Coordinates of C-alpha atoms and ligand atoms in Angstrom, one line a residue:
X27 CA 121.7 119.5 86.4
X28 CA 123.3 116.1 86.1
X29 CA 127.0 115.3 85.4
X30 CA 127.7 112.0 83.7
X31 CA 131.2 110.6 83.1
X32 CA 131.2 108.4 80.0
X33 CA 133.5 106.4 77.7
X34 CA 131.3 107.2 74.7
X35 CA 133.7 108.4 72.0
X36 CA 133.1 111.9 70.7
X37 CA 132.4 110.5 67.3
X38 CA 129.4 108.7 68.6
X39 CA 128.1 111.1 71.2
X40 CA 124.6 112.5 70.5
X41 CA 123.0 115.5 72.1
X42 CA 122.5 119.3 71.8
X43 CA 126.1 120.7 72.0
X44 CA 129.4 119.0 71.7
X45 CA 132.4 121.0 73.0
X46 CA 135.9 120.1 72.0
X47 CA 139.1 121.5 73.6
X48 CA 142.0 122.3 71.3
X49 CA 145.6 123.0 72.0
X50 CA 147.1 126.2 70.5
X51 CA 148.4 125.8 66.9
X52 CA 147.7 122.1 66.7
X53 CA 144.3 122.4 65.2
X54 CA 144.6 119.4 63.0
X55 CA 141.5 117.5 62.1
X56 CA 143.0 114.1 61.9
X57 CA 141.9 110.7 63.2
X58 CA 138.5 110.7 64.9
X59 CA 138.2 114.5 64.4
X60 CA 138.5 114.1 60.6
X61 CA 135.7 111.4 60.9
X62 CA 133.6 113.7 63.0
X63 CA 134.0 116.6 60.6
X64 CA 132.9 114.3 57.8
X65 CA 129.9 113.2 59.8
X66 CA 129.0 116.9 60.4
X67 CA 129.4 117.7 56.7
X68 CA 132.5 119.8 57.1
X69 CA 131.0 122.1 59.7
X70 CA 133.9 121.8 62.2
X71 CA 136.5 122.7 59.6
X72 CA 134.4 125.6 58.4
X73 CA 133.9 127.0 61.9
X74 CA 137.6 126.8 62.6
X75 CA 138.5 128.6 59.4
X76 CA 135.8 131.2 59.5
X77 CA 136.7 132.5 63.0
X78 CA 140.4 131.9 62.5
X79 CA 140.4 129.7 65.6
X80 CA 143.9 129.0 66.7
X81 CA 143.3 127.4 70.1
X82 CA 144.6 130.3 72.2
X83 CA 143.4 130.3 75.8
X84 CA 140.0 131.9 76.3
X85 CA 139.2 131.6 72.5
X86 CA 136.0 129.9 71.6
X87 CA 133.3 129.6 68.9
X88 CA 130.0 127.9 68.4
X89 CA 128.0 127.1 65.4
X90 CA 124.8 125.3 64.3
X91 CA 125.3 121.9 62.6
X92 CA 123.0 121.1 59.7
X93 CA 119.7 119.4 60.5
X94 CA 119.6 115.7 60.5
X95 CA 122.9 115.6 62.4
X96 CA 123.3 113.7 65.7
X97 CA 124.3 117.0 67.4
X98 CA 122.8 120.4 67.1
X99 CA 125.8 122.7 67.9
X100 CA 129.5 122.3 67.9
X101 CA 131.7 124.3 70.3
X102 CA 135.5 124.7 69.9
X103 CA 137.4 126.1 72.9
X104 CA 141.1 127.0 73.1
X105 CA 143.4 125.5 75.8
X106 CA 146.7 127.2 74.9
X107 CA 150.0 125.4 74.6
X108 CA 150.0 121.8 75.7
X109 CA 153.0 122.2 78.0
X110 CA 151.3 125.1 79.8
X111 CA 148.0 123.2 80.4
X112 CA 146.7 123.8 84.0
X113 CA 143.7 122.6 85.8
X114 CA 142.5 126.2 85.9
X115 CA 142.6 126.4 82.1
X116 CA 140.1 123.5 82.0
X117 CA 138.0 125.0 84.7
X118 CA 137.7 128.2 82.7
X119 CA 137.2 126.4 79.4
X120 CA 134.4 124.3 80.8
X121 CA 132.8 127.5 82.1
X122 CA 133.0 129.1 78.7
X123 CA 131.3 126.0 77.0
X124 CA 128.6 125.9 79.6
X125 CA 127.8 129.6 79.2
X126 CA 127.7 129.2 75.4
X127 CA 125.5 126.1 75.6
X128 CA 123.1 127.8 78.0
X129 CA 122.9 130.9 75.8
X130 CA 122.1 128.7 72.8
X131 CA 119.3 126.9 74.8
X132 CA 121.0 123.5 74.8
X133 CA 119.7 120.9 77.3
X134 CA 122.6 118.5 76.9
X135 CA 126.3 119.3 76.6
X136 CA 129.1 116.9 75.9
X137 CA 132.6 118.0 77.0
X138 CA 135.7 116.5 75.3
X139 CA 138.8 117.8 76.9
X140 CA 142.3 116.3 77.3
X141 CA 143.2 114.9 80.7
X142 CA 145.3 117.2 83.0
X143 CA 147.1 115.5 85.9
X144 CA 144.5 112.7 86.4
X145 CA 141.0 111.9 85.1
X146 CA 139.6 112.6 88.6
X147 CA 141.3 116.1 88.8
X148 CA 140.1 116.8 85.3
X149 CA 136.5 115.8 86.0
X150 CA 136.6 117.8 89.2
X151 CA 137.6 121.1 87.6
X152 CA 135.3 120.7 84.7
X153 CA 132.4 120.2 87.1
X154 CA 133.5 123.1 89.3
X155 CA 133.8 125.5 86.3
X156 CA 130.3 124.6 85.0
X157 CA 128.6 124.7 88.4
X158 CA 130.1 128.0 89.3
X159 CA 129.6 129.6 85.9
X160 CA 125.9 128.7 85.6
X161 CA 125.0 129.8 89.2
X162 CA 122.8 132.9 89.1
X163 CA 121.8 134.7 92.2
X164 CA 118.3 136.1 91.6
X165 CA 117.1 136.0 95.2
X166 CA 116.7 139.8 95.2
X167 CA 115.1 140.1 91.7
X168 CA 111.3 140.1 91.5
X169 CA 111.3 137.8 88.4
X170 CA 113.3 134.8 87.4
X171 CA 114.9 135.1 83.9
X172 CA 114.9 131.4 83.0
X173 CA 113.5 131.5 79.5
X174 CA 113.1 128.2 77.7
X175 CA 115.6 125.4 78.0
X176 CA 118.2 125.1 80.8
X177 CA 121.2 122.8 80.8
X178 CA 120.0 119.5 82.1
X179 CA 122.9 117.1 81.5
X180 CA 126.6 117.4 81.1
X181 CA 128.5 114.3 79.7
X182 CA 132.2 114.2 80.5
X183 CA 133.7 112.3 77.6
X184 CA 136.6 109.9 78.3
X185 CA 136.3 110.4 82.0
X186 CA 134.5 107.3 83.2
X187 CA 134.8 106.3 86.8
X188 CA 135.2 109.8 88.0
X189 CA 131.8 109.9 89.9
X190 CA 133.5 110.5 93.2
X191 CA 135.5 113.4 91.8
X192 CA 132.3 114.9 90.4
X193 CA 130.6 114.6 93.8
X194 CA 133.6 116.3 95.4
X195 CA 133.4 119.1 92.9
X196 CA 129.7 119.6 93.6
X197 CA 130.2 119.7 97.3
X198 CA 133.0 122.2 97.0
X199 CA 130.9 124.3 94.6
X200 CA 128.0 124.3 97.0
X201 CA 130.4 125.8 99.6
X202 CA 131.6 128.5 97.1
X203 CA 127.9 129.3 96.3
X204 CA 127.0 129.6 100.0
X205 CA 129.9 132.1 100.4
X206 CA 128.7 134.0 97.4
X207 CA 125.2 134.2 98.7
X208 CA 126.3 135.4 102.1
X209 CA 128.5 138.1 100.6
X210 CA 126.0 139.2 97.9
X211 CA 123.1 139.6 100.4
X212 CA 122.9 143.2 101.7
X213 CA 123.4 144.2 105.3
X214 CA 119.6 144.4 105.9
X215 CA 119.4 140.7 105.0
X216 CA 122.6 139.2 106.4
X217 CA 123.2 140.4 110.0
X218 CA 125.0 138.9 113.1
X219 CA 121.7 137.2 113.9
X220 CA 121.2 135.6 110.5
X221 CA 124.9 134.6 110.5
X222 CA 124.3 132.7 113.7
X223 CA 121.2 131.1 112.2
X224 CA 123.3 130.0 109.2
X225 CA 125.8 128.5 111.6
X226 CA 123.0 126.6 113.3
X227 CA 121.7 125.3 110.0
X228 CA 125.2 124.2 109.0
X229 CA 125.7 122.4 112.3
X230 CA 122.5 120.4 111.8
X231 CA 123.2 119.8 108.1
X232 CA 126.8 118.6 108.7
X233 CA 126.7 117.4 112.3
X234 CA 129.1 120.0 113.6
X235 CA 129.5 121.0 117.2
X236 CA 128.5 124.6 117.6
X237 CA 129.2 127.2 120.2
X238 CA 127.7 130.7 119.9
X239 CA 129.1 133.2 122.4
X240 CA 126.6 136.0 123.2
X241 CA 127.8 139.4 124.4
X242 CA 127.9 138.4 128.1
X243 CA 130.0 135.4 127.2
X244 CA 132.4 137.6 125.3
X245 CA 132.5 140.0 128.2
X246 CA 133.5 137.2 130.6
X247 CA 136.3 136.2 128.2
X248 CA 137.5 139.8 128.2
X249 CA 137.0 140.3 124.4
X250 CA 137.2 144.1 124.7
X251 CA 138.4 144.7 121.2
X252 CA 135.6 142.8 119.5
X253 CA 133.0 144.3 121.8
X254 CA 134.4 147.8 121.3
X255 CA 133.6 147.4 117.6
X256 CA 130.1 146.0 118.3
X257 CA 129.0 148.5 120.9
X258 CA 127.3 151.0 118.6
X259 CA 125.1 148.5 116.8
X260 CA 121.5 147.9 117.6
X261 CA 122.1 144.2 116.8
X262 CA 123.7 141.8 119.2
X263 CA 127.3 140.6 118.4
X264 CA 127.6 136.8 117.8
X265 CA 130.9 135.0 118.3
X266 CA 130.5 131.8 116.3
X267 CA 132.5 128.6 116.7
X268 CA 131.7 125.6 114.6
X269 CA 133.7 122.4 115.0
X270 CA 134.1 119.6 112.6
X271 CA 135.5 116.4 114.2
X272 CA 136.4 113.4 112.1
X273 CA 135.3 109.9 113.1
X274 CA 138.8 108.6 114.0
X275 CA 141.8 110.3 115.4
X276 CA 142.4 113.6 113.5
X277 CA 145.6 113.8 111.5
X278 CA 145.8 117.5 112.1
X279 CA 143.8 120.2 114.0
X280 CA 143.2 123.5 112.3
X281 CA 141.3 126.7 112.7
X282 CA 139.8 128.9 110.0
X283 CA 139.0 132.4 111.3
X284 CA 137.0 134.8 109.1
X285 CA 136.4 138.5 109.5
X286 CA 132.6 138.9 110.0
X287 CA 131.6 142.6 109.7
X288 CA 128.1 142.4 108.2
X289 CA 128.4 146.1 107.6
X290 CA 131.3 148.5 108.0
X291 CA 130.3 152.1 108.1
X292 CA 133.7 153.1 109.4
X293 CA 132.3 154.1 112.8
X294 CA 132.9 157.7 113.9
X295 CA 135.8 157.8 111.4
X296 CA 132.9 157.3 109.0
X297 CA 133.6 156.3 105.4
X298 CA 133.2 159.3 103.2
X299 CA 131.1 159.3 100.0
X300 CA 133.3 157.8 97.2
X301 CA 135.0 155.4 99.7
X302 CA 132.7 152.6 98.6
X303 CA 130.7 152.6 101.9
X304 CA 127.7 151.2 99.9
X305 CA 129.8 148.1 99.2
X306 CA 130.6 147.3 102.8
X307 CA 128.1 144.5 103.0
X308 CA 131.1 142.5 101.6
X309 CA 133.0 143.0 104.9
X310 CA 131.9 139.6 106.1
X311 CA 133.5 137.8 103.1
X312 CA 136.1 136.2 105.4
X313 CA 133.3 134.7 107.5
X314 CA 131.4 133.7 104.4
X315 CA 134.4 131.8 103.0
X316 CA 134.8 130.2 106.5
X317 CA 131.2 129.0 106.4
X318 CA 131.5 128.0 102.7
X319 CA 134.5 125.9 103.6
X320 CA 132.7 124.4 106.6
X321 CA 129.8 123.3 104.3
X322 CA 132.2 121.6 101.9
X323 CA 134.3 120.0 104.6
X324 CA 131.2 118.8 106.5
X325 CA 130.3 116.8 103.4
X326 CA 133.8 115.8 102.3
X327 CA 134.6 114.4 105.8
X328 CA 138.4 114.5 105.9
X329 CA 140.4 113.0 108.8
X330 CA 141.2 116.5 110.1
X331 CA 139.6 118.5 112.9
X332 CA 138.6 122.0 111.9
X333 CA 137.4 124.9 114.0
X334 CA 135.5 127.5 112.0
X335 CA 135.4 130.8 113.9
X336 CA 134.0 134.3 113.4
X337 CA 133.4 137.2 115.6
X338 CA 130.4 138.7 113.8
X339 CA 129.1 142.2 114.3
X340 CA 128.5 145.5 112.5
X341 CA 130.7 148.6 112.7
X342 CA 128.1 151.4 113.3
X343 CA 127.7 154.9 114.8
X344 CA 125.4 155.9 117.7
X345 CA 125.7 157.6 121.0
X346 CA 127.3 154.3 122.3
X347 CA 130.0 154.3 119.6
X348 CA 133.7 154.0 120.3
X349 CA 135.3 157.4 120.4
X350 CA 138.4 157.7 118.2
X351 CA 141.2 157.5 120.8
X352 CA 139.4 155.0 123.1
X353 CA 141.7 152.4 124.6
X354 CA 140.4 148.8 124.5
X355 CA 141.7 145.7 126.2
X356 CA 141.8 142.5 124.2
X357 CA 141.3 139.0 125.6
X358 CA 145.1 138.4 125.9
X359 CA 145.4 141.5 128.0
X360 CA 147.0 143.7 125.4
X361 CA 145.7 147.3 125.2
X362 CA 144.9 149.1 121.9
X363 CA 144.4 152.8 121.3
X364 CA 141.8 153.0 118.6
X365 CA 143.2 155.9 116.6
X366 CA 140.8 155.0 113.7
X367 CA 137.5 153.3 114.2
X368 CA 137.5 152.2 110.6
X369 CA 140.3 149.8 111.2
X370 CA 137.8 147.6 113.0
X371 CA 138.4 144.3 111.3
X372 CA 141.7 143.8 113.1
X373 CA 140.0 144.5 116.4
X374 CA 137.4 141.8 115.9
X375 CA 140.1 139.4 114.6
X376 CA 142.3 140.1 117.6
X377 CA 139.9 138.4 120.0
X378 CA 139.0 135.7 117.5
X379 CA 142.7 134.9 117.1
X380 CA 143.4 134.8 120.8
X381 CA 140.4 132.4 121.1
X382 CA 141.7 130.1 118.3
X383 CA 145.3 130.2 119.7
X384 CA 144.1 128.9 123.0
X385 CA 142.6 125.8 121.3
X386 CA 146.2 124.4 120.9
X387 CA 145.9 123.6 117.2
X388 CA 148.5 122.8 114.5
X389 CA 147.8 125.9 112.4
X390 CA 145.5 128.9 112.2
X391 CA 144.5 130.7 109.0
X392 CA 142.5 134.0 109.0
X393 CA 140.7 135.5 106.1
X394 CA 139.7 139.1 106.0
X395 CA 138.6 142.0 103.8
X396 CA 141.1 143.8 105.9
X397 CA 142.6 146.7 104.0
X398 CA 142.1 148.9 100.9
X399 CA 145.9 149.1 101.0
X400 CA 146.1 145.4 99.9
X401 CA 143.8 146.2 96.9
X402 CA 146.1 149.0 96.0
X403 CA 149.1 146.7 96.3
X404 CA 147.8 143.6 94.5
X405 CA 144.7 144.7 92.6
X406 CA 141.3 143.0 92.4
X407 CA 142.4 139.5 91.4
X408 CA 145.1 138.7 93.9
X409 CA 144.9 138.3 97.7
X410 CA 147.8 139.0 100.1
X411 CA 149.3 136.2 102.2
X412 CA 151.4 136.7 105.3
X413 CA 152.7 133.9 107.4
X414 CA 154.9 133.2 110.4
X415 CA 155.6 129.7 109.1
X416 CA 157.2 128.8 105.8
X417 CA 155.8 125.3 105.9
X418 CA 152.1 126.4 106.2
X419 CA 152.8 129.1 103.6
X420 CA 154.0 126.4 101.2
X421 CA 150.9 124.3 101.8
X422 CA 148.8 127.4 100.9
X423 CA 150.8 127.9 97.7
X424 CA 149.9 124.3 96.6
X425 CA 146.3 124.6 97.7
X426 CA 145.7 127.9 95.9
X427 CA 147.4 126.8 92.7
X428 CA 145.0 123.8 92.5
X429 CA 142.1 126.0 93.4
X430 CA 142.8 128.6 90.7
X431 CA 142.9 131.3 93.3
X432 CA 145.8 133.7 93.4
X433 CA 147.7 134.8 96.5
X434 CA 151.0 136.7 96.8
X435 CA 153.2 136.4 99.9
X436 CA 153.8 139.7 101.6
X437 CA 156.4 140.5 104.3
X438 CA 155.8 140.6 108.0
X439 CA 158.4 143.4 108.3
X440 CA 158.8 143.8 112.0
X441 CA 160.3 147.2 111.7
X442 CA 157.0 148.6 110.5
X443 CA 155.5 147.7 113.8
X444 CA 157.0 151.0 115.0
X445 CA 154.2 152.7 113.1
X446 CA 151.8 151.2 115.6
X447 CA 153.6 152.4 118.7
X448 CA 151.2 154.2 121.1
X449 CA 152.2 156.6 123.9
X450 CA 149.8 155.3 126.6
X451 CA 148.6 151.9 125.2
X452 CA 150.5 148.8 124.0
X453 CA 149.7 149.7 120.4
X454 CA 147.5 151.8 118.1
X455 CA 145.2 150.0 115.7
X456 CA 146.4 152.0 112.7
X457 CA 149.8 153.0 111.4
X458 CA 150.9 155.3 108.6
X459 CA 149.3 154.9 105.1
X460 CA 152.4 153.4 103.4
X461 CA 152.5 149.6 104.0
X462 CA 149.0 149.7 105.4
X463 CA 148.3 146.0 104.7
X464 CA 151.6 145.0 106.3
X465 CA 151.0 146.9 109.6
X466 CA 147.5 145.4 109.7
X467 CA 149.1 141.9 109.5
X468 CA 151.7 142.9 112.2
X469 CA 148.8 144.0 114.4
X470 CA 147.1 140.6 114.1
X471 CA 150.4 138.9 114.8
X472 CA 150.3 140.3 118.4
X473 CA 147.3 138.0 119.1
X474 CA 148.8 134.7 118.0
X475 CA 151.5 133.2 120.3
X476 CA 153.1 130.0 118.9
X477 CA 150.6 128.5 116.6
X478 CA 151.8 128.5 112.9
X479 CA 149.6 131.2 111.4
X480 CA 148.6 132.5 107.9
X481 CA 146.8 135.7 107.3
X482 CA 144.9 136.3 104.0
X483 CA 143.8 139.8 103.0
X484 CA 141.0 139.1 100.5
X485 CA 139.6 142.6 100.2
X486 CA 140.2 142.6 96.4
X487 CA 139.1 139.3 94.9
X488 CA 135.8 138.7 96.9
X489 CA 133.8 140.8 94.4
X490 CA 133.9 141.4 90.7
X491 CA 132.1 144.1 88.8
X492 CA 131.8 142.1 85.6
X493 CA 131.4 138.5 84.5
X494 CA 134.8 136.8 84.5
X495 CA 135.0 133.1 83.5
X496 CA 133.2 131.0 86.1
X497 CA 132.6 134.1 88.3
X498 CA 129.6 136.1 87.4
X499 CA 129.4 139.8 88.3
X500 CA 129.1 140.1 92.1
X501 CA 130.4 138.0 94.9
X502 CA 133.0 135.4 93.9
X503 CA 133.1 133.1 96.9
X504 CA 136.9 133.6 96.9
X505 CA 138.9 131.6 99.4
X506 CA 136.6 128.5 99.8
X507 CA 138.4 126.3 97.3
X508 CA 141.9 127.1 98.6
X509 CA 140.7 126.5 102.2
X510 CA 139.2 123.2 101.3
X511 CA 142.3 122.1 99.4
X512 CA 144.5 123.1 102.4
X513 CA 142.4 121.1 104.8
X514 CA 142.4 118.1 102.5
X515 CA 146.1 118.4 101.7
X516 CA 148.4 115.5 102.6
X517 CA 151.3 117.8 103.2
X518 CA 152.6 117.2 106.7
X519 CA 152.6 120.2 108.9
X520 CA 156.2 121.4 109.3
Ligands
BES4 N1 136.6 146.8 105.4 C1 137.7 147.7 105.2 C2 138.6 147.3 104.1 C3 138.1 147.2 102.7 C4 138.3 148.2 101.8 C5 137.5 146.0 102.3 C6 137.9 148.1 100.5 C7 137.0 145.9 101.0 C8 137.2 146.9 100.1 C9 138.4 148.0 106.5 O1 137.7 147.8 107.7 C10 138.9 149.4 106.5 O2 138.1 150.2 106.5 N2 140.2 149.5 106.4 C11 140.8 150.8 106.3 C12 142.0 150.8 107.3 C13 142.5 152.2 107.6 C14 141.6 153.0 108.4 C15 143.8 152.0 108.3 C16 141.2 151.1 104.9 O3 141.7 150.2 104.2 O4 141.1 152.2 104.5
MN5 MN1 136.7 149.6 108.2
ZN6 ZN1 136.1 146.5 107.6

């Protein structure tokens, strides 16, 4: 698929499908649109009237144009009220048009949308919406379903000189797709070993430095919390640390830490039927977003140093499994009574955060499919955000808005740490059910000293059961775009 920015007016564009964006309630066919309608023998007006198209967000329609016309199909798509126009609206509208064009077997698609913010930003989100909407993961199907024509060329009308923005969008989309593929692949396909292989491949693709700590290395560093989780698996744990260093002096130094449970059975507190145990291949979505962001950043090459970290393992059962009640010692010396082996993510993250904290960076973000409680609180579309630093939290608010990914800031309510008090150890790994995503965040906070830190609980949005705009059913690659925007952002660290 090729994206081509062009100054060709929509009146003169020729190809299979022309998509026009309309603002709500201003569906006037005046100026060039009147001329276009005339050229198409009144088809545009007919379509708008027939489907009572008003330009509301998410509304769209497509129809055939009479033969002999320079275009085969015309698509109208709603953009809502002009004052409410957001980049995300255009990302979604572009996805809608691409899906329609694909379904109608079009090879070429012309997109005529208004500019939002800047031509570059507009071209970027249109490209992202189309790339992400058309991606289909058929790696585990025995047959491909590509019948007939596939979209070959997208012309971005009125957006000339946006080639660099289009390239950026494609690099970011490739990162999102890597994250989707890692999350979608089952636990008999993505394992700690293959995650390490993926890191090796990324390092050679992007020129990253790479350090993979094996079990013995983790033992030497005293990573008792991570290794406690790993001890029942037949597969070796892998502590992965990829480093992107810019050519010059880095403006900032950051760490992205992802929860990397390639499967979470719950351990001896095994997940019961109905708990979604068969979905627990997604429990490495934090690590997947970390790798996806690494892939994008490795190509975008910002002047920021970034450490991509994941303590990867499975949470299994065997004769070697942690007993509920075991006391583990993390690499910062803190002791943890494991009152629930299913609260394993925070144990692996504890040692990963201690490791990241020791690097002396400007900020650390962790992403984790950490708690069902966060899904109960915020639903499937919104991730939870906790932070010790208002400045970095504000950077995330901007980064996520541009990305079209939703986060809601949650409280680090210190009083709730009382729920994690243990009699003989420094803390338990699980508190009472109420506020379960908050106590999980407070637990993680014990492993970060002074580095400004953001914790993202992404258990909800990393997966979708049905097609949703540019996300097809399955893994969404959630988090990658926000992470990339955050790393690229010019906001000075507070
Ligand atoms: N990986 C799960 C959280 C999860 C739940 C992710 C649903 C995605 C969808 C996590 O390890 C877990 O099991 N959390 C427990 C914590 C509890 C034992 C305190 C939970 O949320 O039930
Ligand atoms: Mn668990
Ligand atoms: Zn888990």
